[in-house]
Amino acid sequence: MNGATITGIDLTASLTLGVGLGYCPRAMAELLPHAEAGMVEGLASLHQGEADHGDP
């Protein structure tokens, strides 16, 4: 699996959990793009850190 697949699975699980706990589905859907952007940036920074240190 690549980072995008993992991010997608995490976001789906987070949305499902939030709705299950009683959070408004509309509010969760509005927050989702912001959460996704943060996760993608985090994965990119991890990947960049590995590249800087010569790790595969």
PDB file of C-alpha atoms in Angstrom:
ATOM      1  CA  MET A   1       0.000   0.000   0.000  1.00  0.00           C
ATOM      2  CA  ASN A   2       1.166   3.492  -0.681  1.00  0.00           C
ATOM      3  CA  GLY A   3       0.624   6.609   1.429  1.00  0.00           C
ATOM      4  CA  ALA A   4      -2.477   7.677  -0.481  1.00  0.00           C
ATOM      5  CA  THR A   5      -4.158   4.339   0.161  1.00  0.00           C
ATOM      6  CA  ILE A   6      -3.325   4.453   3.859  1.00  0.00           C
ATOM      7  CA  THR A   7      -4.574   8.040   4.091  1.00  0.00           C
ATOM      8  CA  GLY A   8      -7.838   7.097   2.396  1.00  0.00           C
ATOM      9  CA  ILE A   9      -8.408   4.198   4.777  1.00  0.00           C
ATOM     10  CA  ASP A  10      -7.652   6.388   7.806  1.00  0.00           C
ATOM     11  CA  LEU A  11     -10.008   9.126   6.618  1.00  0.00           C
ATOM     12  CA  THR A  12     -12.823   6.665   5.968  1.00  0.00           C
ATOM     13  CA  ALA A  13     -12.366   5.119   9.398  1.00  0.00           C
ATOM     14  CA  SER A  14     -12.301   8.542  11.054  1.00  0.00           C
ATOM     15  CA  LEU A  15     -15.477   9.657   9.302  1.00  0.00           C
ATOM     16  CA  THR A  16     -17.268   6.408  10.171  1.00  0.00           C
ATOM     17  CA  LEU A  17     -16.178   6.629  13.805  1.00  0.00           C
ATOM     18  CA  GLY A  18     -17.217  10.283  14.068  1.00  0.00           C
ATOM     19  CA  VAL A  19     -20.692   9.597  12.707  1.00  0.00           C
ATOM     20  CA  GLY A  20     -20.990   6.550  14.960  1.00  0.00           C
ATOM     21  CA  LEU A  21     -20.167   8.673  18.004  1.00  0.00           C
ATOM     22  CA  GLY A  22     -22.930  11.092  17.085  1.00  0.00           C
ATOM     23  CA  TYR A  23     -21.042  13.872  15.341  1.00  0.00           C
ATOM     24  CA  CYS A  24     -23.019  15.629  12.642  1.00  0.00           C
ATOM     25  CA  PRO A  25     -22.265  13.909   9.306  1.00  0.00           C
ATOM     26  CA  ARG A  26     -22.384  17.245   7.493  1.00  0.00           C
ATOM     27  CA  ALA A  27     -19.836  18.785   9.866  1.00  0.00           C
ATOM     28  CA  MET A  28     -17.608  15.721   9.492  1.00  0.00           C
ATOM     29  CA  ALA A  29     -17.828  15.994   5.696  1.00  0.00           C
ATOM     30  CA  GLU A  30     -16.852  19.673   5.855  1.00  0.00           C
ATOM     31  CA  LEU A  31     -13.822  18.912   8.034  1.00  0.00           C
ATOM     32  CA  LEU A  32     -12.676  15.964   5.921  1.00  0.00           C
ATOM     33  CA  PRO A  33     -10.782  17.949   3.229  1.00  0.00           C
ATOM     34  CA  HIS A  34      -8.823  19.807   5.920  1.00  0.00           C
ATOM     35  CA  ALA A  35      -7.938  16.584   7.702  1.00  0.00           C
ATOM     36  CA  GLU A  36      -6.915  14.987   4.414  1.00  0.00           C
ATOM     37  CA  ALA A  37      -4.653  17.922   3.530  1.00  0.00           C
ATOM     38  CA  GLY A  38      -2.949  17.681   6.916  1.00  0.00           C
ATOM     39  CA  MET A  39      -2.391  13.946   6.576  1.00  0.00           C
ATOM     40  CA  VAL A  40      -1.005  14.292   3.056  1.00  0.00           C
ATOM     41  CA  GLU A  41       1.377  17.037   4.211  1.00  0.00           C
ATOM     42  CA  GLY A  42       2.483  14.842   7.107  1.00  0.00           C
ATOM     43  CA  LEU A  43       3.157  11.889   4.822  1.00  0.00           C
ATOM     44  CA  ALA A  44       5.069  14.139   2.428  1.00  0.00           C
ATOM     45  CA  SER A  45       7.248  15.493   5.224  1.00  0.00           C
ATOM     46  CA  LEU A  46       7.987  11.957   6.444  1.00  0.00           C
ATOM     47  CA  HIS A  47       8.927  10.925   2.922  1.00  0.00           C
ATOM     48  CA  GLN A  48      11.139  13.998   2.534  1.00  0.00           C
ATOM     49  CA  GLY A  49      12.853  13.218   5.836  1.00  0.00           C
ATOM     50  CA  GLU A  50      13.631   9.706   4.617  1.00  0.00           C
ATOM     51  CA  ALA A  51      14.996  11.090   1.350  1.00  0.00           C
ATOM     52  CA  ASP A  52      17.199  13.563   3.224  1.00  0.00           C
ATOM     53  CA  HIS A  53      18.725  10.758   5.278  1.00  0.00           C
ATOM     54  CA  GLY A  54      19.162   8.344   2.403  1.00  0.00           C
ATOM     55  CA  ASP A  55      16.659   5.827   3.744  1.00  0.00           C
ATOM     56  CA  PRO A  56      14.630   3.863   1.177  1.00  0.00           C
TER      57      PRO A  56
END
